Coordinates of C-alpha atoms in Angstrom, one line a residue:
M1 CA 13.9 24.6 14.6
R2 CA 11.0 26.0 12.4
V3 CA 11.7 23.8 9.1
L4 CA 11.2 21.0 11.6
Y5 CA 7.9 22.8 13.0
D6 CA 6.3 22.5 10.0
V7 CA 8.0 18.7 8.9
L8 CA 7.3 17.3 12.0
I9 CA 4.7 18.3 13.8
D10 CA 2.4 20.8 11.7
P11 CA 1.2 17.7 9.6
F12 CA -0.3 16.3 12.8
V13 CA -1.7 19.5 14.4
Q14 CA -3.0 20.0 10.9
M15 CA -4.4 16.4 10.8
F16 CA -6.3 17.9 14.8
A17 CA -7.0 21.2 13.9
L18 CA -9.3 19.8 10.7
P19 CA -10.6 15.7 11.5
D20 CA -14.1 15.8 8.8
F21 CA -10.3 16.8 6.3
F22 CA -8.5 13.6 7.5
L23 CA -12.1 11.4 7.6
Q24 CA -12.6 12.6 3.7
V25 CA -8.4 11.7 2.9
L26 CA -8.5 8.6 4.8
W27 CA -12.0 7.4 2.7
E28 CA -10.1 8.8 -0.5
G29 CA -6.8 6.6 0.4
F30 CA -8.8 3.6 1.6
V31 CA -10.6 3.3 -1.3
S32 CA -7.4 3.2 -3.5
G33 CA -5.6 1.3 -1.4
V34 CA -9.3 -0.9 -1.9
L35 CA -8.4 -1.8 -5.3
Y36 CA -4.6 -1.8 -5.0
A37 CA -5.3 -4.8 -3.6
L38 CA -7.8 -6.5 -6.4
I39 CA -5.4 -5.9 -8.7
A40 CA -1.8 -7.6 -5.9
L41 CA -4.8 -10.8 -5.3
G42 CA -4.2 -11.4 -9.0
F43 CA -0.9 -11.5 -9.0
V44 CA -0.6 -13.5 -5.4
L45 CA -2.8 -15.9 -7.0
I46 CA -1.0 -17.2 -10.6
Y47 CA 2.4 -16.5 -8.4
K48 CA 1.4 -18.9 -5.6
S49 CA 0.1 -22.1 -7.8
S50 CA 2.6 -21.8 -10.9
R51 CA 5.7 -19.6 -9.3
I52 CA 5.0 -17.5 -12.4
F53 CA 5.2 -13.7 -11.6
N54 CA 2.4 -12.3 -14.3
F55 CA 3.7 -8.6 -15.5
A56 CA 0.3 -9.3 -17.5
Q57 CA -2.3 -7.9 -14.7
G58 CA -2.3 -4.7 -15.8
I59 CA -3.5 -5.2 -19.2
M60 CA -6.2 -7.9 -18.4
V61 CA -7.5 -5.0 -16.3
V62 CA -7.3 -3.1 -18.9
F63 CA -8.7 -6.2 -21.6
S64 CA -11.0 -6.8 -19.6
A65 CA -12.7 -3.6 -19.5
L66 CA -12.1 -2.6 -22.9
T67 CA -14.3 -5.8 -23.6
L68 CA -16.9 -5.5 -21.6
V69 CA -17.5 -1.4 -22.8
G70 CA -16.8 -2.7 -26.8
L71 CA -19.9 -5.6 -26.6
H72 CA -21.4 -2.9 -25.1
S73 CA -21.6 -0.5 -28.1
M74 CA -22.2 -3.2 -30.3
G75 CA -25.2 -3.4 -28.6
V76 CA -24.8 -6.4 -25.7
P77 CA -27.1 -5.4 -23.4
A78 CA -25.5 -4.5 -20.5
I79 CA -26.6 -7.5 -17.8
A80 CA -25.4 -9.8 -21.0
A81 CA -22.1 -8.1 -21.7
V82 CA -20.6 -8.9 -17.7
P83 CA -21.2 -13.2 -18.4
L84 CA -19.5 -12.8 -22.4
T85 CA -17.2 -10.9 -20.5
L86 CA -16.3 -13.3 -18.4
L87 CA -16.8 -16.1 -21.2
V88 CA -13.8 -14.1 -22.9
M89 CA -11.2 -13.7 -19.9
Y90 CA -12.0 -18.0 -19.4
L91 CA -10.7 -18.4 -23.1
L92 CA -7.8 -16.5 -22.5
A93 CA -7.4 -18.3 -19.8
M94 CA -7.9 -21.6 -21.4
S95 CA -5.7 -20.2 -24.3
I96 CA -2.2 -18.6 -21.9
E97 CA -2.2 -21.9 -20.5
R98 CA -2.1 -24.2 -23.9
V99 CA 0.1 -22.6 -25.7
V100 CA 2.3 -20.2 -23.5
L101 CA 3.2 -21.6 -20.6
R102 CA 2.4 -25.8 -21.1
P103 CA 4.8 -25.7 -23.6
L104 CA 6.9 -23.5 -21.3
V105 CA 7.0 -26.4 -18.0
N106 CA 10.2 -26.8 -16.2
Q107 CA 11.3 -23.6 -17.7
P108 CA 13.7 -21.5 -15.8
D109 CA 11.9 -18.3 -13.9
I110 CA 13.0 -15.5 -16.2
I111 CA 11.9 -17.5 -19.2
L112 CA 7.7 -18.2 -17.9
F113 CA 8.2 -14.0 -16.7
M114 CA 9.5 -13.3 -20.1
A115 CA 6.4 -15.3 -21.7
T116 CA 3.9 -13.0 -19.0
I117 CA 5.9 -9.7 -21.0
G118 CA 4.8 -11.1 -24.5
I119 CA 1.4 -11.9 -23.9
T120 CA 1.3 -7.8 -22.2
L121 CA 2.7 -6.8 -26.0
F122 CA 0.0 -9.3 -27.2
L123 CA -2.6 -8.3 -25.1
I124 CA -2.2 -4.3 -26.5
G125 CA -2.0 -4.4 -29.9
F126 CA -4.8 -6.8 -30.0
G127 CA -6.4 -4.6 -27.8
Q128 CA -5.7 -2.1 -30.0
L129 CA -6.9 -3.5 -33.1
V130 CA -10.6 -4.7 -32.0
F131 CA -11.3 -1.9 -29.9
G132 CA -9.2 1.5 -31.2
G133 CA -7.1 3.3 -28.8
D134 CA -9.1 6.5 -27.7
N135 CA -10.3 6.6 -24.3
K136 CA -13.6 4.2 -23.1
V137 CA -16.3 5.5 -21.2
M138 CA -17.3 2.8 -18.5
I139 CA -20.6 1.8 -18.7
T140 CA -21.8 2.4 -15.1
E141 CA -24.9 3.5 -15.4
Q142 CA -26.2 0.4 -17.6
L143 CA -24.6 -1.7 -15.3
G144 CA -26.6 0.2 -11.9
I145 CA -23.6 2.2 -10.5
P146 CA -24.5 4.8 -8.4
T147 CA -22.9 8.3 -9.2
G148 CA -24.5 10.0 -6.5
A149 CA -22.5 11.0 -3.2
F150 CA -23.9 10.8 0.6
E151 CA -22.9 13.7 2.6
L152 CA -21.7 13.4 6.2
E153 CA -21.1 15.4 8.5
P154 CA -18.8 14.0 11.5
F155 CA -17.6 16.4 14.0
G156 CA -19.2 19.8 12.1
G157 CA -17.2 19.6 9.1
F158 CA -18.0 18.4 5.3
V159 CA -17.6 14.3 4.3
L160 CA -17.8 13.8 0.7
I161 CA -18.6 9.9 -0.2
E162 CA -19.2 8.9 -4.2
Q163 CA -21.5 5.4 -4.3
K164 CA -19.5 4.6 -7.3
D165 CA -16.3 4.7 -4.8
L166 CA -19.0 3.0 -1.8
T167 CA -20.4 0.0 -4.8
A168 CA -16.1 -0.2 -5.3
V169 CA -15.9 -0.8 -1.3
T170 CA -18.8 -3.2 -1.4
L171 CA -17.6 -5.1 -4.1
A172 CA -13.8 -5.9 -3.3
I173 CA -14.9 -7.2 -0.3
L174 CA -16.7 -9.5 -1.5
L175 CA -15.0 -10.8 -3.6
V176 CA -12.5 -10.6 -1.4
V177 CA -14.5 -12.7 1.6
G178 CA -15.6 -14.7 -1.6
L179 CA -12.5 -15.9 -3.0
L180 CA -11.3 -16.7 0.5
V181 CA -13.7 -19.1 1.3
F182 CA -13.1 -20.6 -2.3
L183 CA -9.5 -21.1 -1.8
N184 CA -10.0 -22.6 2.0
K185 CA -13.2 -24.1 1.7
T186 CA -13.6 -26.2 -1.8
K187 CA -12.0 -29.2 -2.8
M188 CA -10.3 -26.7 -6.1
G189 CA -9.7 -24.1 -3.8
R190 CA -7.5 -26.6 -1.8
A191 CA -6.1 -27.8 -4.9
I192 CA -4.5 -23.6 -5.3
R193 CA -2.9 -23.6 -2.1
A194 CA -1.0 -27.2 -2.3
L195 CA 0.2 -26.4 -5.5
G196 CA 1.4 -23.5 -3.8
D197 CA 3.0 -25.1 -0.5
D198 CA 4.8 -28.1 -2.8
H199 CA 4.3 -28.3 -6.8
Q200 CA 5.5 -32.0 -6.7
A201 CA 3.7 -33.0 -3.9
A202 CA 0.8 -32.2 -5.4
L203 CA 1.5 -33.2 -8.9
S204 CA 1.8 -37.2 -6.8
V205 CA -1.2 -37.0 -6.1
G206 CA -3.3 -36.4 -8.7
I207 CA -3.5 -32.8 -9.1
S208 CA -4.0 -31.2 -12.4
L209 CA -1.3 -28.4 -13.4
S210 CA -3.3 -27.5 -16.3
T211 CA -6.4 -27.2 -14.8
I212 CA -5.3 -25.1 -11.5
W213 CA -3.5 -23.2 -14.2
V214 CA -6.5 -22.1 -16.1
L215 CA -7.9 -22.6 -13.3
V216 CA -5.9 -19.3 -11.2
W217 CA -5.3 -16.7 -15.2
F218 CA -9.8 -17.8 -15.1
I219 CA -9.7 -16.6 -11.3
A220 CA -7.3 -13.3 -12.5
G221 CA -9.1 -12.1 -14.7
V222 CA -11.8 -12.2 -12.8
I223 CA -10.6 -10.1 -10.6
A224 CA -8.9 -8.0 -13.4
L225 CA -12.9 -7.0 -14.5
V226 CA -14.2 -6.6 -11.6
T227 CA -11.0 -3.2 -10.7
G228 CA -11.2 -2.6 -14.6
V229 CA -15.0 -1.8 -13.6
V230 CA -14.1 -0.2 -10.5
W231 CA -11.0 2.1 -12.0
G232 CA -13.3 2.6 -15.2
A233 CA -16.0 4.4 -13.3
R234 CA -13.9 6.6 -11.9
A235 CA -11.0 7.3 -14.3
G236 CA -11.9 6.5 -17.2
V237 CA -11.3 3.2 -19.5
S238 CA -8.3 3.7 -22.1
F239 CA -4.7 1.9 -21.9
A240 CA -3.3 4.7 -19.9
L241 CA -5.3 2.2 -17.2
E242 CA -2.5 -0.4 -17.1
V243 CA 0.1 2.1 -15.6
I244 CA -2.4 1.4 -12.2
A245 CA -0.6 -2.4 -12.1
Y246 CA 2.4 -1.4 -11.1
K247 CA 1.3 0.3 -8.2
A248 CA 0.7 -3.2 -6.9
L249 CA 3.9 -3.7 -6.8
P250 CA 5.1 -2.2 -3.9
V251 CA 1.7 -3.4 -1.8
L252 CA 3.4 -7.4 -3.2
M253 CA 7.0 -5.7 -1.9
L254 CA 5.6 -4.9 1.4
G255 CA 2.8 -7.7 2.4
G256 CA 4.3 -10.9 0.7
L257 CA 4.7 -12.2 -2.7
E258 CA 3.0 -15.5 -1.9
S259 CA 0.2 -14.4 0.6
V260 CA -3.0 -12.7 -0.1
S261 CA -4.4 -11.3 3.3
G262 CA -0.5 -9.9 2.5
A263 CA -2.3 -7.8 -0.2
I264 CA -4.6 -7.4 1.5
V265 CA -3.9 -5.4 3.9
G266 CA -0.7 -4.4 2.4
G267 CA -3.3 -2.5 -1.1
I268 CA -5.0 -1.1 1.8
A269 CA -1.5 0.6 4.1
I270 CA -0.5 2.0 0.5
G271 CA -3.2 3.6 -0.2
I272 CA -3.8 5.0 2.8
L273 CA -0.7 6.1 3.6
E274 CA 0.7 7.4 0.0
K275 CA -3.0 9.8 -0.2
I276 CA -1.6 11.6 3.9
F277 CA 1.9 11.8 2.9
E278 CA 0.7 13.4 -0.8
I279 CA -1.6 15.5 1.4
Y280 CA 0.0 16.6 4.4
W281 CA 3.2 16.2 2.7
G282 CA 4.0 16.4 -0.6
Q283 CA 1.4 19.1 -1.7
P284 CA 3.4 21.5 0.4
F285 CA 7.3 20.7 0.3
L286 CA 7.5 18.9 -2.3
G287 CA 5.1 20.3 -4.8
G288 CA 2.7 17.4 -5.0
N289 CA 2.8 14.2 -7.2
T290 CA 4.4 12.3 -4.5
E291 CA 1.8 9.0 -4.8
T292 CA 3.6 8.1 -8.3
W293 CA 6.7 7.2 -6.2
F294 CA 6.6 7.5 -2.1
P295 CA 4.5 3.9 -2.5
F296 CA 8.2 2.1 -3.4
I297 CA 10.2 3.9 -1.5
F298 CA 7.9 3.5 1.6
A299 CA 7.9 -0.4 0.9
L300 CA 11.9 -0.2 0.2
L301 CA 12.1 0.6 3.5
V302 CA 10.2 -1.9 4.3
L303 CA 12.3 -4.6 3.2
L304 CA 15.7 -3.2 4.2
F305 CA 14.2 -4.9 7.8
R306 CA 12.1 -7.8 6.5
P307 CA 12.8 -8.5 2.9
Q308 CA 10.5 -11.2 2.5
G309 CA 8.0 -9.0 3.2
L310 CA 5.3 -8.0 6.7
F311 CA 3.3 -11.1 5.5
G312 CA 5.7 -13.4 4.0
E313 CA 7.0 -16.3 4.6
R314 CA 11.2 -16.3 6.1
I315 CA 13.3 -18.4 4.5
I316 CA 16.1 -20.2 6.5
E317 CA 18.6 -22.1 4.5
R318 CA 21.7 -23.9 5.8
I319 CA 24.5 -24.0 4.9

């Protein structure tokens, strides 16, 4: 009985006994979840428009952050390094479309997936050649990202909110809102949605496949840059940052591979739940470090009951 109490009841007692600490845990999980959602959005956009699972999204986060820091180290002011990095990501999108995707049109999905693995390996090698393999420090202050903290006292306790985390959440929300407006209110955004709904019908009305592919890969590059900046501000810039992109996989499993809203909700849910589990169950009973595997177990449990994810479309096949 004691074991059942410790596992099933005591963690919730602690949440109510120390509500300020619980709020701190929720905030940390929310920040991580927002950033997971950003990475997942890059996967969703490319998959919706081309049915390609972009394995290279993680290295694009690293490559964009390295480009930004590298340009600044060469003497380029931070205010100019950002648009130059965006230009690099646009050129990368054009190159991927022209060199990799265009010759593989109408090839099986597994071929396109393998192509994105090739893109990943190329960017790793090219990035190490140009920028080296050493860890870099994100130019946080030069970009105007505040590094202080707000100290709150809810319930008579103490909650610390770092300003760079608040900036990350704000940037992520603005990017998501802008992306939703673009997809729903602009001609090119509607073309991306049309291509995702029905490739053949979209092509038959004159939508250019190559133009849309360049656009969505560039948007994925913009998302990668924002993610690289905010994650780099928290943990530095290195090729190990690519591992963070793998956290988008359970987000996609949970939210559905074709759902923008699913990526957002799934990312926030994964971020909060993994942090709560780590603090109240992982550290006391499992020695910690549960954040590396808990999201995948949770997503798999969801898939047992809803294979298409919470926001994915149910596929009905008639025989």
